[in-house]
């Protein structure tokens, strides 16, 4: 584990640390293009109010993400996807409680309440998330003996999730990050995006964090120092497409139905009701 990662985990040990090629457009605005991707990090039931590891107001970012998503041609989502009895769970360590720490081969591990267990409702994406055009879901943390925070690498900072190769193969160069939590999974994802050579922008109001022990300030300091840009959702141009009128839709249906038909074929068919023969009437 690199020294930056170790330092952050030492800060996290004091308490719960779970938080929140773009083109300039009209100087202050950013219009996402074909080489940009929106990375939606861990917007899951366990991390929103009512979940076992809830981030305060975590559900408040869902409408913002839904509004932003149509601006991006490419969207990737991540899910924490832990096996039962995962090494990061306090319940897997005798005498330990949530937010204690233990030393593991890859470094200091904060112990969490059981969360995002594979196939459980808590691991599901938030029900109000509406991104039908999302192209990929990256599941992380499924290795039982290693935790995972970043969308790009497991907690050892070396084991890849496969996202780097996916983005490179598709020619995507700039990552816009939203989701949960700012000073943990979003933080590590942004840092690792820069480490892998991508441009990275965190949309601050589309994330939420907890920030105990100064973790939020430290996370932003490290992200900005690594070249991550800090922006707001209002900085992103979201082009709204006009909805067609009901009349235009009906006309389109009529025209498409009539293409290649004769006048007689285009008319609605007349129902034929069979008339029973006299021998069948009785």
PDB file of C-alpha atoms in Angstrom:
ATOM      1  CA  UNK A   1       0.000   0.000   0.000  1.00  0.00           C
ATOM      2  CA  UNK A   2       1.446   3.434  -0.933  1.00  0.00           C
ATOM      3  CA  UNK A   3       2.220   6.047   1.739  1.00  0.00           C
ATOM      4  CA  UNK A   4      -0.677   8.315   0.750  1.00  0.00           C
ATOM      5  CA  UNK A   5      -3.128   5.462   1.220  1.00  0.00           C
ATOM      6  CA  UNK A   6      -1.589   4.552   4.576  1.00  0.00           C
ATOM      7  CA  UNK A   7      -1.796   8.146   5.810  1.00  0.00           C
ATOM      8  CA  UNK A   8      -5.447   8.391   4.950  1.00  0.00           C
ATOM      9  CA  UNK A   9      -6.313   5.202   6.776  1.00  0.00           C
ATOM     10  CA  UNK A  10      -4.500   6.440   9.882  1.00  0.00           C
ATOM     11  CA  UNK A  11      -6.735   9.507   9.807  1.00  0.00           C
ATOM     12  CA  UNK A  12      -9.798   7.327   9.307  1.00  0.00           C
ATOM     13  CA  UNK A  13      -8.968   5.217  12.347  1.00  0.00           C
ATOM     14  CA  UNK A  14     -10.215   7.945  14.702  1.00  0.00           C
ATOM     15  CA  UNK A  15     -13.829   7.466  13.675  1.00  0.00           C
ATOM     16  CA  UNK A  16     -16.197   6.831  10.825  1.00  0.00           C
ATOM     17  CA  UNK A  17     -14.689   8.073   7.595  1.00  0.00           C
ATOM     18  CA  UNK A  18     -17.465   7.539   5.145  1.00  0.00           C
ATOM     19  CA  UNK A  19     -18.504  10.419   3.133  1.00  0.00           C
ATOM     20  CA  UNK A  20     -19.594  12.465  -0.322  1.00  0.00           C
ATOM     21  CA  UNK A  21     -10.848  16.063 -21.929  1.00  0.00           C
ATOM     22  CA  UNK A  22     -14.022  18.060 -20.643  1.00  0.00           C
ATOM     23  CA  UNK A  23     -14.437  21.128 -22.800  1.00  0.00           C
ATOM     24  CA  UNK A  24     -14.949  24.610 -21.394  1.00  0.00           C
ATOM     25  CA  UNK A  25     -18.303  25.991 -22.446  1.00  0.00           C
ATOM     26  CA  UNK A  26     -18.957  29.713 -22.056  1.00  0.00           C
ATOM     27  CA  UNK A  27     -15.878  29.772 -19.795  1.00  0.00           C
ATOM     28  CA  UNK A  28     -17.608  28.773 -16.537  1.00  0.00           C
ATOM     29  CA  UNK A  29     -19.637  25.907 -17.968  1.00  0.00           C
ATOM     30  CA  UNK A  30     -18.577  22.405 -18.951  1.00  0.00           C
ATOM     31  CA  UNK A  31     -20.244  20.509 -21.756  1.00  0.00           C
ATOM     32  CA  UNK A  32     -19.545  16.758 -21.545  1.00  0.00           C
ATOM     33  CA  UNK A  33     -18.365  15.203 -24.778  1.00  0.00           C
ATOM     34  CA  UNK A  34     -17.800  11.758 -26.319  1.00  0.00           C
ATOM     35  CA  UNK A  35     -14.581  11.152 -24.369  1.00  0.00           C
ATOM     36  CA  UNK A  36     -16.152  11.891 -20.985  1.00  0.00           C
ATOM     37  CA  UNK A  37     -17.755   9.416 -18.578  1.00  0.00           C
ATOM     38  CA  UNK A  38     -19.955   9.930 -15.530  1.00  0.00           C
ATOM     39  CA  UNK A  39     -18.853   7.580 -12.734  1.00  0.00           C
ATOM     40  CA  UNK A  40     -21.645   7.012 -10.204  1.00  0.00           C
ATOM     41  CA  UNK A  41     -20.039   5.607  -7.064  1.00  0.00           C
ATOM     42  CA  UNK A  42     -21.904   3.305  -4.673  1.00  0.00           C
ATOM     43  CA  UNK A  43     -25.363   4.889  -4.597  1.00  0.00           C
ATOM     44  CA  UNK A  44     -26.728   1.860  -2.764  1.00  0.00           C
ATOM     45  CA  UNK A  45     -29.328   1.247  -0.107  1.00  0.00           C
ATOM     46  CA  UNK A  46     -26.801   0.498   2.645  1.00  0.00           C
ATOM     47  CA  UNK A  47     -25.245   3.938   2.192  1.00  0.00           C
ATOM     48  CA  UNK A  48     -28.493   5.925   2.168  1.00  0.00           C
ATOM     49  CA  UNK A  49     -30.826   6.700   5.112  1.00  0.00           C
ATOM     50  CA  UNK A  50     -32.125   3.494   6.665  1.00  0.00           C
ATOM     51  CA  UNK A  51     -29.086   1.513   5.547  1.00  0.00           C
ATOM     52  CA  UNK A  52     -26.573  -0.225   7.799  1.00  0.00           C
ATOM     53  CA  UNK A  53     -23.795   2.240   6.899  1.00  0.00           C
ATOM     54  CA  UNK A  54     -25.846   5.288   5.958  1.00  0.00           C
ATOM     55  CA  UNK A  55     -24.276   8.553   4.848  1.00  0.00           C
ATOM     56  CA  UNK A  56     -26.196  11.558   6.149  1.00  0.00           C
ATOM     57  CA  UNK A  57     -28.467  12.900   3.379  1.00  0.00           C
ATOM     58  CA  UNK A  58     -27.055  10.318   0.987  1.00  0.00           C
ATOM     59  CA  UNK A  59     -30.394  10.068  -0.781  1.00  0.00           C
ATOM     60  CA  UNK A  60     -30.407  13.808  -1.511  1.00  0.00           C
ATOM     61  CA  UNK A  61     -27.883  13.368  -4.307  1.00  0.00           C
ATOM     62  CA  UNK A  62     -30.096  10.993  -6.316  1.00  0.00           C
ATOM     63  CA  UNK A  63     -32.205  13.714  -8.028  1.00  0.00           C
ATOM     64  CA  UNK A  64     -29.036  15.641  -8.863  1.00  0.00           C
ATOM     65  CA  UNK A  65     -27.437  12.573 -10.428  1.00  0.00           C
ATOM     66  CA  UNK A  66     -30.618  11.833 -12.373  1.00  0.00           C
ATOM     67  CA  UNK A  67     -30.572  15.378 -13.738  1.00  0.00           C
ATOM     68  CA  UNK A  68     -26.899  15.204 -14.698  1.00  0.00           C
ATOM     69  CA  UNK A  69     -26.864  11.755 -16.273  1.00  0.00           C
ATOM     70  CA  UNK A  70     -28.564  12.675 -19.593  1.00  0.00           C
ATOM     71  CA  UNK A  71     -25.709  15.122 -20.275  1.00  0.00           C
ATOM     72  CA  UNK A  72     -23.326  12.178 -20.560  1.00  0.00           C
ATOM     73  CA  UNK A  73     -23.198   9.730 -23.436  1.00  0.00           C
ATOM     74  CA  UNK A  74     -21.234   7.322 -21.229  1.00  0.00           C
ATOM     75  CA  UNK A  75     -22.144   6.348 -17.656  1.00  0.00           C
ATOM     76  CA  UNK A  76     -20.558   3.729 -15.390  1.00  0.00           C
ATOM     77  CA  UNK A  77     -21.919   2.720 -11.971  1.00  0.00           C
ATOM     78  CA  UNK A  78     -20.169   0.958  -9.115  1.00  0.00           C
ATOM     79  CA  UNK A  79     -21.500  -1.322  -6.401  1.00  0.00           C
ATOM     80  CA  UNK A  80     -19.894  -2.486  -3.192  1.00  0.00           C
ATOM     81  CA  UNK A  81     -20.445  -6.233  -3.451  1.00  0.00           C
ATOM     82  CA  UNK A  82     -19.158  -7.997  -0.362  1.00  0.00           C
ATOM     83  CA  UNK A  83     -19.255 -11.702   0.341  1.00  0.00           C
ATOM     84  CA  UNK A  84     -20.840 -12.831   3.635  1.00  0.00           C
ATOM     85  CA  UNK A  85     -18.260 -12.728   6.418  1.00  0.00           C
ATOM     86  CA  UNK A  86     -16.093 -10.236   4.543  1.00  0.00           C
ATOM     87  CA  UNK A  87     -12.784  -9.332   6.187  1.00  0.00           C
ATOM     88  CA  UNK A  88     -13.810  -5.658   6.434  1.00  0.00           C
ATOM     89  CA  UNK A  89     -16.799  -6.474   8.670  1.00  0.00           C
ATOM     90  CA  UNK A  90     -16.351  -6.009  12.408  1.00  0.00           C
ATOM     91  CA  UNK A  91     -18.501  -9.115  12.868  1.00  0.00           C
ATOM     92  CA  UNK A  92     -15.720 -11.166  11.255  1.00  0.00           C
ATOM     93  CA  UNK A  93     -13.229 -10.263  14.031  1.00  0.00           C
ATOM     94  CA  UNK A  94     -13.751 -11.521  17.570  1.00  0.00           C
ATOM     95  CA  UNK A  95     -13.870  -8.748  20.155  1.00  0.00           C
ATOM     96  CA  UNK A  96     -13.955  -5.977  17.555  1.00  0.00           C
ATOM     97  CA  UNK A  97     -16.690  -3.423  16.961  1.00  0.00           C
ATOM     98  CA  UNK A  98     -17.516  -1.207  13.991  1.00  0.00           C
ATOM     99  CA  UNK A  99     -14.925   1.494  13.280  1.00  0.00           C
ATOM    100  CA  UNK A 100     -12.146  -0.312  15.139  1.00  0.00           C
ATOM    101  CA  UNK A 101      -9.090  -1.030  13.009  1.00  0.00           C
ATOM    102  CA  UNK A 102      -6.977  -4.083  12.351  1.00  0.00           C
ATOM    103  CA  UNK A 103      -3.707  -4.596  10.523  1.00  0.00           C
ATOM    104  CA  UNK A 104      -3.971  -6.690   7.362  1.00  0.00           C
ATOM    105  CA  UNK A 105      -1.371  -7.634   4.726  1.00  0.00           C
ATOM    106  CA  UNK A 106      -2.386  -4.642   2.591  1.00  0.00           C
ATOM    107  CA  UNK A 107      -2.386  -2.127   5.472  1.00  0.00           C
ATOM    108  CA  UNK A 108      -4.689  -0.726   8.136  1.00  0.00           C
ATOM    109  CA  UNK A 109      -8.303  -1.809   7.738  1.00  0.00           C
ATOM    110  CA  UNK A 110     -11.216   0.122   9.230  1.00  0.00           C
ATOM    111  CA  UNK A 111     -13.862  -2.362  10.353  1.00  0.00           C
ATOM    112  CA  UNK A 112     -17.405  -1.637   9.217  1.00  0.00           C
ATOM    113  CA  UNK A 113     -20.870  -2.859  10.081  1.00  0.00           C
ATOM    114  CA  UNK A 114     -21.976  -5.611   7.705  1.00  0.00           C
ATOM    115  CA  UNK A 115     -23.045  -3.856   4.499  1.00  0.00           C
ATOM    116  CA  UNK A 116     -23.690  -4.396   0.806  1.00  0.00           C
ATOM    117  CA  UNK A 117     -23.689  -8.182   1.088  1.00  0.00           C
ATOM    118  CA  UNK A 118     -24.071  -9.840  -2.286  1.00  0.00           C
ATOM    119  CA  UNK A 119     -27.670 -10.429  -3.315  1.00  0.00           C
ATOM    120  CA  UNK A 120     -29.223  -8.577  -0.377  1.00  0.00           C
ATOM    121  CA  UNK A 121     -31.533  -5.532  -0.615  1.00  0.00           C
ATOM    122  CA  UNK A 122     -28.856  -3.376   1.010  1.00  0.00           C
ATOM    123  CA  UNK A 123     -26.509  -4.017  -1.896  1.00  0.00           C
ATOM    124  CA  UNK A 124     -29.040  -2.879  -4.489  1.00  0.00           C
ATOM    125  CA  UNK A 125     -28.768   0.473  -6.200  1.00  0.00           C
ATOM    126  CA  UNK A 126     -31.087   3.124  -4.768  1.00  0.00           C
ATOM    127  CA  UNK A 127     -34.594   2.623  -6.113  1.00  0.00           C
ATOM    128  CA  UNK A 128     -34.933   6.205  -7.351  1.00  0.00           C
ATOM    129  CA  UNK A 129     -31.771   6.182  -9.432  1.00  0.00           C
ATOM    130  CA  UNK A 130     -32.806   6.633 -13.072  1.00  0.00           C
ATOM    131  CA  UNK A 131     -29.964   6.042 -15.527  1.00  0.00           C
ATOM    132  CA  UNK A 132     -31.303   3.635 -18.169  1.00  0.00           C
ATOM    133  CA  UNK A 133     -28.441   4.361 -20.567  1.00  0.00           C
ATOM    134  CA  UNK A 134     -25.694   3.308 -18.107  1.00  0.00           C
ATOM    135  CA  UNK A 135     -23.267   1.069 -19.975  1.00  0.00           C
ATOM    136  CA  UNK A 136     -21.440  -0.790 -17.209  1.00  0.00           C
ATOM    137  CA  UNK A 137     -21.712  -1.747 -13.535  1.00  0.00           C
ATOM    138  CA  UNK A 138     -18.409  -2.397 -11.746  1.00  0.00           C
ATOM    139  CA  UNK A 139     -18.761  -4.574  -8.653  1.00  0.00           C
ATOM    140  CA  UNK A 140     -15.971  -4.272  -6.128  1.00  0.00           C
ATOM    141  CA  UNK A 141     -15.071  -5.697  -2.740  1.00  0.00           C
ATOM    142  CA  UNK A 142     -16.139  -9.216  -3.631  1.00  0.00           C
ATOM    143  CA  UNK A 143     -12.722 -10.661  -2.712  1.00  0.00           C
ATOM    144  CA  UNK A 144     -13.384 -11.980   0.779  1.00  0.00           C
ATOM    145  CA  UNK A 145      -9.935 -11.176   2.157  1.00  0.00           C
ATOM    146  CA  UNK A 146      -9.492  -7.682   0.710  1.00  0.00           C
ATOM    147  CA  UNK A 147     -11.612  -4.549   0.948  1.00  0.00           C
ATOM    148  CA  UNK A 148     -12.222  -2.189  -1.947  1.00  0.00           C
ATOM    149  CA  UNK A 149     -12.981   1.517  -1.962  1.00  0.00           C
ATOM    150  CA  UNK A 150     -11.854   2.734  -5.347  1.00  0.00           C
ATOM    151  CA  UNK A 151     -13.629   2.009  -8.612  1.00  0.00           C
ATOM    152  CA  UNK A 152     -10.199   1.349 -10.132  1.00  0.00           C
ATOM    153  CA  UNK A 153      -8.163  -0.663  -7.607  1.00  0.00           C
ATOM    154  CA  UNK A 154      -8.794  -2.843  -4.585  1.00  0.00           C
ATOM    155  CA  UNK A 155      -7.575  -1.660  -1.170  1.00  0.00           C
ATOM    156  CA  UNK A 156      -4.015  -2.845  -1.798  1.00  0.00           C
ATOM    157  CA  UNK A 157      -3.733  -0.162  -4.485  1.00  0.00           C
ATOM    158  CA  UNK A 158      -2.506  -2.771  -6.972  1.00  0.00           C
ATOM    159  CA  UNK A 159      -5.294  -5.203  -7.817  1.00  0.00           C
ATOM    160  CA  UNK A 160      -7.346  -3.698 -10.675  1.00  0.00           C
ATOM    161  CA  UNK A 161     -11.112  -3.847 -10.956  1.00  0.00           C
ATOM    162  CA  UNK A 162     -10.896  -3.767 -14.766  1.00  0.00           C
ATOM    163  CA  UNK A 163     -12.281  -0.245 -15.118  1.00  0.00           C
ATOM    164  CA  UNK A 164      -8.989   1.235 -16.318  1.00  0.00           C
ATOM    165  CA  UNK A 165      -8.817  -1.153 -19.266  1.00  0.00           C
ATOM    166  CA  UNK A 166     -12.461  -0.596 -20.085  1.00  0.00           C
ATOM    167  CA  UNK A 167     -12.114   3.187 -20.228  1.00  0.00           C
ATOM    168  CA  UNK A 168      -8.889   3.049 -22.222  1.00  0.00           C
ATOM    169  CA  UNK A 169     -10.244   0.558 -24.732  1.00  0.00           C
ATOM    170  CA  UNK A 170     -13.221   2.835 -25.335  1.00  0.00           C
ATOM    171  CA  UNK A 171     -11.108   5.955 -25.677  1.00  0.00           C
ATOM    172  CA  UNK A 172     -12.614   7.670 -22.610  1.00  0.00           C
ATOM    173  CA  UNK A 173     -10.217  10.143 -21.026  1.00  0.00           C
ATOM    174  CA  UNK A 174     -12.121  12.263 -18.481  1.00  0.00           C
ATOM    175  CA  UNK A 175     -14.004  10.972 -15.436  1.00  0.00           C
ATOM    176  CA  UNK A 176     -16.730  12.987 -13.680  1.00  0.00           C
ATOM    177  CA  UNK A 177     -17.390  11.525 -10.224  1.00  0.00           C
ATOM    178  CA  UNK A 178     -20.573  11.581  -8.152  1.00  0.00           C
ATOM    179  CA  UNK A 179     -21.878   9.360  -5.370  1.00  0.00           C
ATOM    180  CA  UNK A 180     -20.988   8.133  -1.888  1.00  0.00           C
ATOM    181  CA  UNK A 181     -19.021   8.950  -0.002  1.00  0.00           C
ATOM    182  CA  UNK A 182     -16.988  12.084  -0.736  1.00  0.00           C
ATOM    183  CA  UNK A 183     -14.086  11.389   1.598  1.00  0.00           C
ATOM    184  CA  UNK A 184     -13.899   7.664   1.074  1.00  0.00           C
ATOM    185  CA  UNK A 185     -14.965   5.792  -2.052  1.00  0.00           C
ATOM    186  CA  UNK A 186     -15.327   8.923  -4.198  1.00  0.00           C
ATOM    187  CA  UNK A 187     -11.977  10.150  -2.886  1.00  0.00           C
ATOM    188  CA  UNK A 188     -10.126   6.933  -3.669  1.00  0.00           C
ATOM    189  CA  UNK A 189     -11.764   6.657  -7.070  1.00  0.00           C
ATOM    190  CA  UNK A 190     -10.752  10.213  -7.984  1.00  0.00           C
ATOM    191  CA  UNK A 191      -7.190   9.694  -6.763  1.00  0.00           C
ATOM    192  CA  UNK A 192      -6.841   6.427  -8.652  1.00  0.00           C
ATOM    193  CA  UNK A 193      -8.318   7.965 -11.799  1.00  0.00           C
ATOM    194  CA  UNK A 194      -5.481  10.498 -11.710  1.00  0.00           C
ATOM    195  CA  UNK A 195      -2.985   7.764 -10.887  1.00  0.00           C
ATOM    196  CA  UNK A 196      -4.104   5.933 -14.028  1.00  0.00           C
ATOM    197  CA  UNK A 197      -3.700   9.053 -16.172  1.00  0.00           C
ATOM    198  CA  UNK A 198      -7.322  10.166 -16.524  1.00  0.00           C
ATOM    199  CA  UNK A 199      -8.633  13.674 -16.013  1.00  0.00           C
ATOM    200  CA  UNK A 200     -10.895  13.709 -12.951  1.00  0.00           C
ATOM    201  CA  UNK A 201     -13.597  16.094 -11.775  1.00  0.00           C
ATOM    202  CA  UNK A 202     -15.666  15.616  -8.600  1.00  0.00           C
ATOM    203  CA  UNK A 203     -19.143  17.164  -8.751  1.00  0.00           C
ATOM    204  CA  UNK A 204     -19.278  18.233  -5.125  1.00  0.00           C
ATOM    205  CA  UNK A 205     -23.025  18.734  -4.620  1.00  0.00           C
ATOM    206  CA  UNK A 206     -23.684  15.327  -6.183  1.00  0.00           C
ATOM    207  CA  UNK A 207     -21.681  13.670  -3.393  1.00  0.00           C
ATOM    208  CA  UNK A 208     -22.112  13.468   0.366  1.00  0.00           C
ATOM    209  CA  UNK A 209     -19.626  12.802   3.124  1.00  0.00           C
ATOM    210  CA  UNK A 210     -19.447  12.465   6.892  1.00  0.00           C
ATOM    211  CA  UNK A 211     -16.072  13.973   7.579  1.00  0.00           C
ATOM    212  CA  UNK A 212     -15.024  13.135  11.111  1.00  0.00           C
ATOM    213  CA  UNK A 213     -11.489  13.774  12.246  1.00  0.00           C
ATOM    214  CA  UNK A 214     -10.851  16.289   9.458  1.00  0.00           C
ATOM    215  CA  UNK A 215     -11.201  13.653   6.741  1.00  0.00           C
ATOM    216  CA  UNK A 216     -13.198  15.868   4.377  1.00  0.00           C
ATOM    217  CA  UNK A 217     -10.640  18.674   4.420  1.00  0.00           C
ATOM    218  CA  UNK A 218      -7.802  16.198   3.983  1.00  0.00           C
ATOM    219  CA  UNK A 219      -9.584  14.412   1.130  1.00  0.00           C
ATOM    220  CA  UNK A 220     -10.172  17.661  -0.772  1.00  0.00           C
ATOM    221  CA  UNK A 221      -6.624  18.805  -0.118  1.00  0.00           C
ATOM    222  CA  UNK A 222      -5.199  15.572  -1.520  1.00  0.00           C
ATOM    223  CA  UNK A 223      -7.570  15.477  -4.480  1.00  0.00           C
ATOM    224  CA  UNK A 224      -6.835  19.063  -5.483  1.00  0.00           C
ATOM    225  CA  UNK A 225      -3.126  18.405  -5.014  1.00  0.00           C
ATOM    226  CA  UNK A 226      -3.384  15.453  -7.392  1.00  0.00           C
ATOM    227  CA  UNK A 227      -5.046  17.585 -10.067  1.00  0.00           C
ATOM    228  CA  UNK A 228      -8.669  16.624  -9.402  1.00  0.00           C
ATOM    229  CA  UNK A 229     -11.066  19.464 -10.235  1.00  0.00           C
ATOM    230  CA  UNK A 230     -13.814  20.440  -7.782  1.00  0.00           C
ATOM    231  CA  UNK A 231     -17.000  21.561  -9.524  1.00  0.00           C
ATOM    232  CA  UNK A 232     -20.755  21.858  -8.910  1.00  0.00           C
ATOM    233  CA  UNK A 233     -23.638  20.348 -10.839  1.00  0.00           C
ATOM    234  CA  UNK A 234     -24.556  23.836 -12.072  1.00  0.00           C
ATOM    235  CA  UNK A 235     -21.189  23.941 -13.871  1.00  0.00           C
ATOM    236  CA  UNK A 236     -22.267  21.116 -16.171  1.00  0.00           C
ATOM    237  CA  UNK A 237     -24.343  21.898 -19.241  1.00  0.00           C
ATOM    238  CA  UNK A 238     -27.403  19.661 -19.355  1.00  0.00           C
ATOM    239  CA  UNK A 239     -29.165  20.096 -22.668  1.00  0.00           C
ATOM    240  CA  UNK A 240     -32.863  19.468 -22.348  1.00  0.00           C
ATOM    241  CA  UNK A 241     -34.489  17.958 -25.384  1.00  0.00           C
ATOM    242  CA  UNK A 242     -37.943  19.253 -26.247  1.00  0.00           C
ATOM    243  CA  UNK A 243     -40.633  16.629 -25.921  1.00  0.00           C
ATOM    244  CA  UNK A 244     -42.678  16.059 -29.061  1.00  0.00           C
ATOM    245  CA  UNK A 245     -46.341  17.017 -28.911  1.00  0.00           C
ATOM    246  CA  UNK A 246     -49.003  14.344 -28.855  1.00  0.00           C
ATOM    247  CA  UNK A 247     -50.188  15.499 -32.299  1.00  0.00           C
ATOM    248  CA  UNK A 248     -46.716  15.153 -33.825  1.00  0.00           C
ATOM    249  CA  UNK A 249     -46.358  11.679 -32.348  1.00  0.00           C
ATOM    250  CA  UNK A 250     -49.709  10.616 -33.814  1.00  0.00           C
ATOM    251  CA  UNK A 251     -48.735  12.024 -37.190  1.00  0.00           C
ATOM    252  CA  UNK A 252     -45.435  10.170 -37.089  1.00  0.00           C
ATOM    253  CA  UNK A 253     -47.186   6.910 -36.254  1.00  0.00           C
ATOM    254  CA  UNK A 254     -49.705   7.429 -39.067  1.00  0.00           C
ATOM    255  CA  UNK A 255     -46.989   8.244 -41.594  1.00  0.00           C
ATOM    256  CA  UNK A 256     -44.769   5.327 -40.613  1.00  0.00           C
ATOM    257  CA  UNK A 257     -47.717   2.944 -40.719  1.00  0.00           C
ATOM    258  CA  UNK A 258     -48.684   4.073 -44.214  1.00  0.00           C
ATOM    259  CA  UNK A 259     -45.243   3.893 -45.844  1.00  0.00           C
ATOM    260  CA  UNK A 260     -45.237   1.425 -48.725  1.00  0.00           C
ATOM    261  CA  UNK A 261     -48.997   0.769 -48.512  1.00  0.00           C
ATOM    262  CA  UNK A 262     -51.648   1.352 -51.104  1.00  0.00           C
ATOM    263  CA  UNK A 263     -54.550   3.629 -50.206  1.00  0.00           C
ATOM    264  CA  UNK A 264     -56.749   0.612 -49.572  1.00  0.00           C
ATOM    265  CA  UNK A 265     -54.100  -1.063 -47.374  1.00  0.00           C
ATOM    266  CA  UNK A 266     -53.648   2.087 -45.286  1.00  0.00           C
ATOM    267  CA  UNK A 267     -57.319   2.156 -44.301  1.00  0.00           C
ATOM    268  CA  UNK A 268     -58.243   0.516 -40.991  1.00  0.00           C
ATOM    269  CA  UNK A 269     -59.440  -3.050 -41.569  1.00  0.00           C
ATOM    270  CA  UNK A 270     -63.176  -3.678 -41.348  1.00  0.00           C
ATOM    271  CA  UNK A 271     -64.118  -6.419 -38.927  1.00  0.00           C
ATOM    272  CA  UNK A 272     -65.929  -9.337 -40.555  1.00  0.00           C
ATOM    273  CA  UNK A 273     -68.533 -11.017 -38.371  1.00  0.00           C
ATOM    274  CA  UNK A 274     -69.365 -14.540 -39.522  1.00  0.00           C
ATOM    275  CA  UNK A 275     -73.069 -15.127 -40.184  1.00  0.00           C
ATOM    276  CA  UNK A 276     -74.206 -18.591 -39.113  1.00  0.00           C
ATOM    277  CA  UNK A 277     -75.860 -20.797 -41.673  1.00  0.00           C
ATOM    278  CA  UNK A 278     -79.416 -21.799 -41.178  1.00  0.00           C
ATOM    279  CA  UNK A 279     -78.300 -25.324 -40.335  1.00  0.00           C
ATOM    280  CA  UNK A 280     -76.007 -23.945 -37.595  1.00  0.00           C
ATOM    281  CA  UNK A 281     -78.494 -21.496 -36.059  1.00  0.00           C
ATOM    282  CA  UNK A 282     -80.152 -24.265 -34.072  1.00  0.00           C
TER     283      UNK A 282
END
